[in-house]
Coordinates of C-alpha atoms in Angstrom, one line a residue:
M841 CA 43.8 31.7 -1.4
T842 CA 44.4 31.9 2.3
S843 CA 41.5 33.3 4.4
Q844 CA 42.2 36.0 7.0
V845 CA 40.5 37.0 10.2
R846 CA 40.6 40.7 11.0
G847 CA 41.4 42.1 14.5
A848 CA 37.9 43.1 15.3
Q849 CA 36.6 39.7 14.2
L850 CA 39.0 37.8 16.4
A851 CA 38.3 40.1 19.3
R852 CA 34.6 39.2 19.0
L853 CA 35.4 35.5 18.9
L854 CA 37.7 35.7 21.9
G855 CA 35.1 37.5 24.0
Q856 CA 36.1 37.4 27.7
W857 CA 39.5 35.8 27.1
H858 CA 41.2 36.7 30.4
A859 CA 41.4 34.2 33.3
L860 CA 38.1 33.7 35.1
P861 CA 37.5 35.7 38.3
G862 CA 38.8 33.9 41.3
R863 CA 41.4 31.8 39.5
R864 CA 45.1 32.2 40.0
R865 CA 45.7 34.6 37.1
S866 CA 48.1 33.6 34.5
P867 CA 50.0 36.3 32.5
D868 CA 47.8 38.1 29.9
Y869 CA 49.9 36.7 27.1
A870 CA 49.3 33.1 28.3
A871 CA 45.6 33.7 28.8
L872 CA 45.4 35.1 25.2
A873 CA 47.3 32.2 23.7
A874 CA 45.0 29.8 25.6
A875 CA 41.9 31.5 24.3
V876 CA 43.1 31.3 20.7
R877 CA 43.8 27.6 21.3
G878 CA 40.3 27.2 22.6
L879 CA 38.9 28.7 19.4
L880 CA 40.9 26.3 17.4
A881 CA 39.8 23.4 19.6
D882 CA 36.1 23.8 18.8
G883 CA 36.5 24.8 15.2
R884 CA 35.5 28.5 15.4
L885 CA 39.0 29.3 14.1
P886 CA 40.0 26.9 11.3
L887 CA 43.3 25.6 10.2
G888 CA 45.2 27.7 7.7
V889 CA 43.6 31.0 8.5
R890 CA 45.9 34.1 8.8
L891 CA 45.7 35.9 12.1
P892 CA 45.7 39.7 12.3
A893 CA 49.0 41.5 12.6
E894 CA 50.2 42.0 16.1
R895 CA 49.5 45.8 16.2
E896 CA 46.0 45.3 14.7
L897 CA 45.0 42.7 17.3
A898 CA 46.5 44.8 20.1
E899 CA 44.4 47.7 19.1
A900 CA 41.2 45.6 18.8
L901 CA 41.8 44.1 22.3
R902 CA 43.1 47.4 23.8
I903 CA 46.2 45.7 25.1
S904 CA 49.9 46.2 24.5
R905 CA 51.5 44.9 21.4
T906 CA 54.1 43.2 23.6
T907 CA 51.3 41.0 25.0
V908 CA 50.2 39.9 21.6
T909 CA 53.8 39.3 20.5
A910 CA 54.3 37.0 23.5
A911 CA 51.0 35.2 22.9
Y912 CA 51.9 34.5 19.2
R913 CA 55.3 33.3 20.3
Q914 CA 53.7 30.8 22.7
L915 CA 51.4 29.6 20.0
R916 CA 54.3 29.0 17.7
E917 CA 56.1 27.1 20.5
T918 CA 53.1 24.8 21.0
G919 CA 52.7 24.1 17.3
H920 CA 49.5 26.1 16.8
L921 CA 50.9 28.9 14.7
A922 CA 53.4 29.3 11.8
S923 CA 54.9 32.7 11.0
R924 CA 57.0 34.1 8.2
R925 CA 58.5 37.6 8.4
G926 CA 56.7 40.0 6.3
A927 CA 54.0 37.5 5.3
G928 CA 52.0 37.0 8.6
S929 CA 51.0 34.1 10.9
W930 CA 48.8 31.1 10.1
T931 CA 47.0 28.7 12.4
M932 CA 48.3 25.1 12.0
L933 CA 48.0 21.6 13.4
P934 CA 50.4 20.5 16.3
G935 CA 52.4 17.4 15.5
T936 CA 50.7 15.4 18.3
H937 CA 47.2 15.8 16.7
R938 CA 45.4 14.7 13.6
V939 CA 42.5 16.2 11.6
A940 CA 39.2 14.4 12.1
S941 CA 36.6 13.9 9.5
T942 CA 34.9 17.3 10.2
G943 CA 38.1 19.3 10.0
L944 CA 38.4 19.7 13.7
W945 CA 41.3 18.4 15.7
T946 CA 41.7 15.3 17.9
P947 CA 44.7 14.1 20.0
Q948 CA 46.4 11.0 18.7
D949 CA 45.9 9.2 22.1
D950 CA 42.2 9.9 22.6
R951 CA 41.0 6.3 22.7
D952 CA 39.8 6.5 26.4
M953 CA 37.9 9.7 26.0
I954 CA 34.2 9.9 26.8
D955 CA 33.1 11.8 23.7
L956 CA 30.1 14.0 24.3
G957 CA 30.9 16.0 21.2
V958 CA 29.2 13.5 18.8
A959 CA 25.4 13.3 19.0
A960 CA 25.1 9.9 17.2
L961 CA 24.4 6.3 18.2
A962 CA 26.5 3.2 17.6
A963 CA 25.3 0.9 14.8
P964 CA 22.1 -1.2 15.5
A965 CA 22.3 -5.0 15.6
Q966 CA 20.4 -5.2 12.3
L967 CA 23.2 -3.6 10.3
L968 CA 25.2 -6.7 9.7
P969 CA 22.3 -8.8 8.4
A970 CA 21.3 -5.8 6.2
A971 CA 24.9 -5.7 4.8
R972 CA 24.9 -9.4 4.1
A973 CA 21.6 -9.2 2.3
A974 CA 22.8 -6.1 0.3
T975 CA 25.8 -8.1 -1.0
E976 CA 23.4 -10.7 -2.3
D977 CA 21.5 -8.0 -4.2
L978 CA 24.6 -6.4 -5.6
P979 CA 25.1 -8.7 -8.6
R980 CA 22.1 -7.3 -10.5
Y981 CA 23.8 -3.9 -10.6
L982 CA 27.2 -5.0 -11.7
C983 CA 26.4 -5.1 -15.4
G984 CA 26.0 -1.3 -15.4
A985 CA 28.4 1.6 -14.8
G986 CA 27.1 2.1 -11.2
Y987 CA 26.4 5.8 -11.5
H988 CA 22.9 6.8 -10.2
P989 CA 23.0 10.5 -9.6
T990 CA 19.5 10.5 -8.0
G991 CA 20.0 7.1 -6.3
I992 CA 18.9 3.6 -7.0
I993 CA 15.1 3.2 -7.6
E994 CA 14.6 0.8 -4.7
L995 CA 15.9 3.3 -2.1
R996 CA 14.1 6.3 -3.6
E997 CA 10.9 4.3 -3.5
A998 CA 11.4 3.4 0.1
I999 CA 12.2 7.0 1.1
A1000 CA 9.2 8.3 -0.9
R1001 CA 7.0 5.7 0.9
S1002 CA 8.1 7.0 4.3
Y1003 CA 7.1 10.5 3.4
T1004 CA 3.7 9.3 2.2
E1005 CA 3.2 7.4 5.4
R1006 CA 3.8 10.7 7.3
G1007 CA 1.0 12.3 5.3
L1008 CA 3.0 13.9 2.5
P1009 CA 2.4 12.1 -0.8
T1010 CA 5.7 11.7 -2.5
S1011 CA 6.9 10.0 -5.7
P1012 CA 10.4 8.5 -6.2
E1013 CA 11.0 11.3 -8.8
Q1014 CA 10.9 13.8 -5.9
I1015 CA 13.8 12.0 -4.0
M1016 CA 17.5 12.3 -4.6
V1017 CA 19.8 10.1 -2.5
T1018 CA 23.0 11.8 -1.2
S1019 CA 26.1 10.8 0.8
G1020 CA 24.6 11.9 4.1
T1021 CA 22.5 14.9 5.3
Q1022 CA 25.4 17.3 5.2
H1023 CA 26.0 16.4 1.6
A1024 CA 22.4 17.0 0.9
L1025 CA 22.6 20.5 2.5
D1026 CA 25.7 21.4 0.5
L1027 CA 24.0 20.4 -2.8
V1028 CA 20.9 22.3 -2.0
L1029 CA 22.9 25.4 -1.1
R1030 CA 24.8 25.1 -4.4
L1031 CA 21.5 25.2 -6.2
A1032 CA 19.5 27.7 -4.1
L1033 CA 22.1 30.2 -2.8
A1034 CA 24.5 32.3 -4.8
P1035 CA 27.8 33.2 -3.1
G1036 CA 27.1 36.1 -0.7
G1037 CA 23.4 35.4 -0.6
S1038 CA 21.3 36.1 2.6
V1039 CA 20.3 33.2 4.9
L1040 CA 18.2 33.1 8.0
V1041 CA 19.1 30.4 10.6
E1042 CA 18.0 29.6 14.1
S1043 CA 20.3 30.4 17.0
P1044 CA 21.6 28.1 18.3
T1045 CA 21.8 25.8 15.3
Y1046 CA 23.8 22.9 13.8
P1047 CA 27.5 23.9 13.6
N1048 CA 28.2 22.1 10.3
A1049 CA 25.3 23.9 8.7
L1050 CA 27.1 27.2 9.7
A1051 CA 30.3 25.8 8.1
A1052 CA 28.4 25.0 4.9
L1053 CA 27.0 28.5 4.8
A1054 CA 30.4 30.0 5.5
A1055 CA 31.7 28.1 2.5
R1056 CA 29.1 29.9 0.4
R1057 CA 30.1 33.2 2.0
A1058 CA 26.5 33.6 3.1
R1059 CA 25.2 36.7 4.9
I1060 CA 23.7 35.1 7.9
T1061 CA 20.9 36.6 10.1
T1062 CA 19.6 34.7 13.1
H1063 CA 16.3 34.0 14.9
G1064 CA 17.1 33.4 18.6
L1065 CA 15.4 30.3 20.2
A1066 CA 14.3 30.4 23.8
A1067 CA 16.2 28.0 26.0
D1068 CA 12.9 26.7 27.4
G1069 CA 9.3 26.8 26.4
G1070 CA 8.3 26.6 22.8
G1071 CA 11.6 27.7 21.3
W1072 CA 10.5 29.7 18.4
D1073 CA 8.8 33.1 18.9
A1074 CA 6.3 33.0 16.1
D1075 CA 5.9 36.7 15.6
L1076 CA 9.6 37.3 15.6
L1077 CA 10.3 34.5 13.2
L1078 CA 7.7 35.6 10.7
A1079 CA 8.8 39.2 11.0
S1080 CA 12.4 38.1 10.3
L1081 CA 11.2 36.4 7.1
R1082 CA 9.1 39.4 6.0
Q1083 CA 11.7 42.1 6.8
S1084 CA 15.0 40.5 5.9
R1085 CA 13.5 38.6 2.9
P1086 CA 16.4 36.0 2.9
K1087 CA 17.1 33.9 -0.2
V1088 CA 17.2 30.8 2.0
A1089 CA 16.0 29.9 5.5
Y1090 CA 17.6 26.8 7.2
L1091 CA 15.3 25.4 9.9
I1092 CA 15.3 22.3 12.1
P1093 CA 11.6 22.0 13.2
D1094 CA 11.7 18.4 14.4
F1095 CA 13.6 18.1 17.7
Q1096 CA 15.9 21.0 16.8
N1097 CA 19.6 20.5 17.1
P1098 CA 20.8 21.4 19.8
T1099 CA 17.7 22.5 21.8
G1100 CA 15.3 19.6 21.1
H1101 CA 12.4 21.9 20.4
L1102 CA 9.5 20.7 18.3
M1103 CA 7.8 23.3 16.1
P1104 CA 4.0 23.2 16.3
A1105 CA 1.9 22.6 13.2
E1106 CA 0.3 26.1 13.2
L1107 CA 3.7 27.8 13.0
R1108 CA 4.9 25.4 10.3
E1109 CA 2.0 26.5 8.1
R1110 CA 2.6 30.2 8.8
V1111 CA 6.3 29.9 8.1
V1112 CA 5.6 28.4 4.7
G1113 CA 3.1 31.2 3.9
A1114 CA 5.6 33.9 5.0
A1115 CA 8.4 32.3 3.0
H1116 CA 6.3 32.3 -0.1
A1117 CA 5.4 36.0 0.4
A1118 CA 9.1 36.9 1.0
G1119 CA 10.5 34.8 -1.9
T1120 CA 12.4 32.6 0.5
D1121 CA 13.3 29.0 -0.1
L1122 CA 12.9 26.9 3.1
V1123 CA 15.5 24.2 3.7
I1124 CA 14.0 21.9 6.3
D1125 CA 16.4 19.6 8.1
E1126 CA 14.6 16.4 9.3
S1127 CA 17.5 14.6 10.7
F1128 CA 15.7 13.7 14.0
V1129 CA 12.2 13.3 12.8
D1130 CA 12.2 9.5 13.5
L1131 CA 13.1 10.0 17.2
P1132 CA 10.2 11.3 19.2
L1133 CA 10.3 10.1 22.8
D1134 CA 7.6 9.5 25.4
G1135 CA 4.9 9.0 22.7
T1136 CA 5.2 12.6 21.5
P1137 CA 2.9 13.0 18.4
L1138 CA 4.6 14.5 15.3
P1139 CA 3.0 17.5 13.5
P1140 CA 2.7 17.2 9.7
P1141 CA 5.9 17.7 7.7
V1142 CA 6.6 21.4 6.8
A1143 CA 6.4 20.4 3.1
A1144 CA 2.8 19.3 3.7
F1145 CA 1.8 23.0 3.7
D1146 CA 3.8 23.9 0.6
R1147 CA 1.9 24.7 -2.6
H1148 CA 4.7 26.7 -4.4
S1149 CA 7.8 24.4 -4.3
R1150 CA 9.3 26.6 -1.6
V1151 CA 10.2 23.8 0.7
I1152 CA 13.2 21.5 0.2
S1153 CA 13.4 18.8 2.9
I1154 CA 16.7 17.0 3.7
G1155 CA 17.2 14.0 6.0
G1156 CA 19.3 10.9 6.4
M1157 CA 20.1 7.7 8.3
S1158 CA 22.9 9.0 10.6
K1159 CA 20.8 9.6 13.7
P1160 CA 18.2 6.8 13.8
Y1161 CA 20.5 4.2 12.2
W1162 CA 24.3 4.8 11.9
G1163 CA 26.6 7.7 11.0
G1164 CA 29.0 5.3 9.2
L1165 CA 26.3 4.6 6.7
R1166 CA 26.6 7.8 4.6
I1167 CA 23.1 7.8 3.2
G1168 CA 21.0 11.0 3.1
W1169 CA 18.4 12.4 0.8
V1170 CA 16.6 15.5 -0.6
R1171 CA 12.8 15.7 -1.0
A1172 CA 11.8 18.4 -3.4
S1173 CA 9.8 18.9 -6.6
A1174 CA 10.8 16.6 -9.5
P1175 CA 12.3 19.5 -11.6
Q1176 CA 14.3 20.6 -8.5
V1177 CA 15.6 17.1 -8.1
Q1178 CA 16.8 17.0 -11.7
R1179 CA 18.6 20.3 -11.3
L1180 CA 20.2 19.0 -8.1
A1181 CA 21.3 15.9 -9.9
A1182 CA 22.9 18.0 -12.7
A1183 CA 24.8 20.1 -10.1
R1184 CA 25.9 16.9 -8.3
V1185 CA 27.7 15.4 -11.3
G1186 CA 30.4 18.0 -10.9
V1187 CA 30.9 17.0 -7.2
D1188 CA 30.7 13.3 -6.6
M1189 CA 28.7 11.7 -9.4
A1190 CA 26.6 9.3 -7.2
S1191 CA 26.3 7.6 -3.9
P1192 CA 27.8 4.0 -3.5
V1193 CA 25.4 1.4 -4.7
L1194 CA 26.2 -1.1 -1.9
D1195 CA 25.5 1.5 0.8
Q1196 CA 22.2 2.2 -0.8
L1197 CA 21.3 -1.4 -0.8
V1198 CA 22.1 -1.7 2.9
A1199 CA 19.8 1.3 3.5
V1200 CA 17.0 -0.4 1.6
H1201 CA 17.1 -3.4 3.9
L1202 CA 17.4 -1.2 7.0
L1203 CA 14.4 0.8 6.0
A1204 CA 12.4 -2.4 5.4
D1205 CA 13.1 -3.2 9.1
A1206 CA 12.5 0.4 10.2
P1207 CA 9.6 -0.1 12.7
A1208 CA 11.6 -2.5 14.9
I1209 CA 14.9 -0.6 14.6
V1210 CA 13.4 2.8 15.3
A1211 CA 11.3 1.5 18.2
D1212 CA 14.5 0.1 19.8
R1213 CA 16.3 3.4 19.3
R1214 CA 13.5 5.4 20.9
A1215 CA 13.5 3.1 24.0
Q1216 CA 17.3 3.2 24.3
L1217 CA 17.4 7.0 23.9
A1218 CA 14.6 7.6 26.5
T1219 CA 16.5 5.5 29.1
Q1220 CA 19.8 7.2 28.4
R1221 CA 18.2 10.7 28.5
D1222 CA 16.6 10.0 31.9
A1223 CA 19.9 8.7 33.2
L1224 CA 21.7 11.9 32.0
L1225 CA 19.0 14.1 33.6
D1226 CA 19.2 12.2 36.9
A1227 CA 23.0 12.6 37.0
L1228 CA 22.8 16.3 36.2
A1229 CA 20.1 16.8 38.9
Q1230 CA 22.3 15.0 41.5
R1231 CA 25.8 16.4 40.6
L1232 CA 25.1 19.8 39.0
P1233 CA 21.7 21.0 40.3
D1234 CA 22.4 24.6 39.4
W1235 CA 22.4 23.8 35.7
R1236 CA 19.0 24.3 34.0
V1237 CA 17.6 21.8 31.5
T1238 CA 14.4 21.6 29.6
V1239 CA 13.5 18.0 29.0
P1240 CA 13.4 17.4 25.2
R1241 CA 10.5 15.4 23.7
G1242 CA 12.7 13.8 21.1
G1243 CA 16.0 13.9 19.4
V1244 CA 19.3 13.0 21.0
T1245 CA 20.6 16.1 22.9
L1246 CA 20.0 18.2 26.0
W1247 CA 20.6 22.0 25.7
V1248 CA 21.9 22.9 29.2
E1249 CA 22.0 26.4 30.6
L1250 CA 25.1 26.6 32.8
D1251 CA 25.6 28.6 36.0
G1252 CA 27.8 31.1 34.3
P1253 CA 29.4 32.1 30.9
I1254 CA 32.0 29.3 31.2
S1255 CA 31.1 26.9 28.3
S1256 CA 34.4 27.2 26.5
A1257 CA 36.5 27.2 29.6
L1258 CA 34.7 24.1 30.9
A1259 CA 35.2 22.3 27.6
R1260 CA 38.9 22.9 27.7
A1261 CA 39.2 21.8 31.3
A1262 CA 37.0 18.7 30.8
E1263 CA 39.4 17.5 28.1
E1264 CA 42.0 17.1 30.7
V1265 CA 39.8 14.7 32.7
G1266 CA 38.8 12.6 29.7
V1267 CA 35.5 14.2 28.6
R1268 CA 35.0 15.9 25.2
L1269 CA 32.3 18.5 25.0
A1270 CA 30.7 20.7 22.4
P1271 CA 30.6 24.2 24.0
G1272 CA 27.7 26.5 23.3
P1273 CA 29.6 29.0 21.1
R1274 CA 30.0 26.2 18.5
F1275 CA 26.3 26.5 17.8
G1276 CA 26.2 30.2 17.2
L1277 CA 28.0 33.2 15.7
D1278 CA 30.8 35.4 17.0
G1279 CA 31.4 33.7 20.4
T1280 CA 27.9 33.9 21.8
L1281 CA 26.1 31.2 23.9
E1282 CA 28.8 30.9 26.5
R1283 CA 26.2 30.1 29.1
F1284 CA 25.1 26.9 27.2
L1285 CA 26.4 23.5 26.6
R1286 CA 25.1 20.6 24.3
L1287 CA 25.0 17.2 26.0
P1288 CA 24.0 14.2 23.8
F1289 CA 22.5 11.1 25.5
T1290 CA 23.7 8.7 22.8
L1291 CA 26.2 6.9 25.0
P1292 CA 25.5 4.1 27.5
A1293 CA 24.0 5.3 30.8
D1294 CA 27.0 4.4 32.9
D1295 CA 29.3 6.4 30.6
L1296 CA 26.9 9.4 30.9
A1297 CA 26.9 9.2 34.7
E1298 CA 30.7 9.0 34.7
A1299 CA 31.0 12.0 32.4
V1300 CA 28.7 14.1 34.6
G1301 CA 30.8 13.2 37.7
R1302 CA 33.9 14.3 36.0
L1303 CA 32.3 17.5 34.8
A1304 CA 31.1 18.2 38.4
A1305 CA 34.6 17.9 39.7
V1306 CA 35.9 20.2 36.9
R1307 CA 33.2 22.7 37.5
Y1308 CA 33.8 23.1 41.2
D1309 CA 37.6 23.3 40.7
L1310 CA 37.4 25.7 37.7
D1311 CA 37.5 28.9 39.7
R1312 CA 40.5 28.0 41.7
A1313 CA 42.6 25.8 39.4
G1314 CA 45.8 26.9 37.9
R1315 CA 46.4 27.3 34.2
P1316 CA 45.6 24.0 32.5
A1317 CA 47.6 22.3 29.9
W1318 CA 45.5 22.7 26.8
R1319 CA 44.4 20.0 24.5
E1320 CA 42.2 20.2 21.4
A1321 CA 38.7 18.8 20.9
T1322 CA 37.3 16.9 18.0
V1323 CA 34.3 16.0 16.0
I1324 CA 30.9 17.6 16.6
A1325 CA 28.2 15.9 14.7

């Protein structure tokens, strides 16, 4: 069944869709078409969604129907829209683009792009030796069917041991191995959230978590994080749990994506207590827990304060190790793990045994690998901060104590426009509205420091040129952005 966006919904997403003040104004229909392409570019408007009828959108935007008709015609000409008389118009993929792994779009000729949309590192040097050792371990599994819904025992033991070392005693029976952290979140939502259920999330938050919640047709409420300072307002967060009583709350307390905030221990304990009182299950994303920088001490895991099986922790190897190794996990009570495994059988049966064996060897070498990652990230973070201070001093940044991203406050509500213009100079960005709901966060931009320092400095130089030209440039030729991870 094709999904449809209503006129009022699209109007909210479009926000201030006219040309920016001071620019040589393009016709309204061209500005509207460009704004719709921008929504498609960063994934806020997916492929195959039916757009509102021309009259409905015109009324929602308070413009003439002729303007909407012309905008839709231009979108058809550029390959972004398909229409059939009497049936409507659907978003589509231009022939010069392909669908990336997340469902967003990428040009076919994007090999020279500096991609700041992906917050992930290249593989560590230890990956190849780990893969070779894993192939030597594989024969002892070949006599069986190869299906392990909760994961092979060696990997579950290694993951459980890492939790125990963090001060949270954990047994292998409390671990289920998944095909990445996103897969872990999807399985948990299948178990914990009925379609249409209520969910509390931070704002901003991880875009692919919002996509997973949208797939469950969740009713989302948000807790706004401060751009600087401590991030979470404790009283407001606890009040949101008590008053809205969501079925699930999805939180990223360890170097929050995208802001980099670290939730203090006292608030973690209070959140668990409030969740128990409200009947809320806490889904705690620990994707960045291995990446504190500058010697930052880590508070206890949120689950350490749990006495009523209200906390389900998810994590994985994408950020500290490599995104191409699709290994994630769920840490929950043993009965919850068994229910998750039963739900999983109808989805993908089990994770690949060979990948799990690679993960076992990488985790055995974790102290050395993670130490190298932290040193690398600290150097690259400082290089990015220096470049921003020199080339874009009006942008405000709070230095994160860990993780892999900066959350930058821009000098105006230009995030989407900047992302579209930056694409033309070979820089791919994740604009602020990708991390929120209904087109908010236009004053913010996520910048990962996962690329080499020279690439980061070059990217900032290009962004500075784009920023200073943005107000006086003519209408750009639009291209679509790609993966945000």
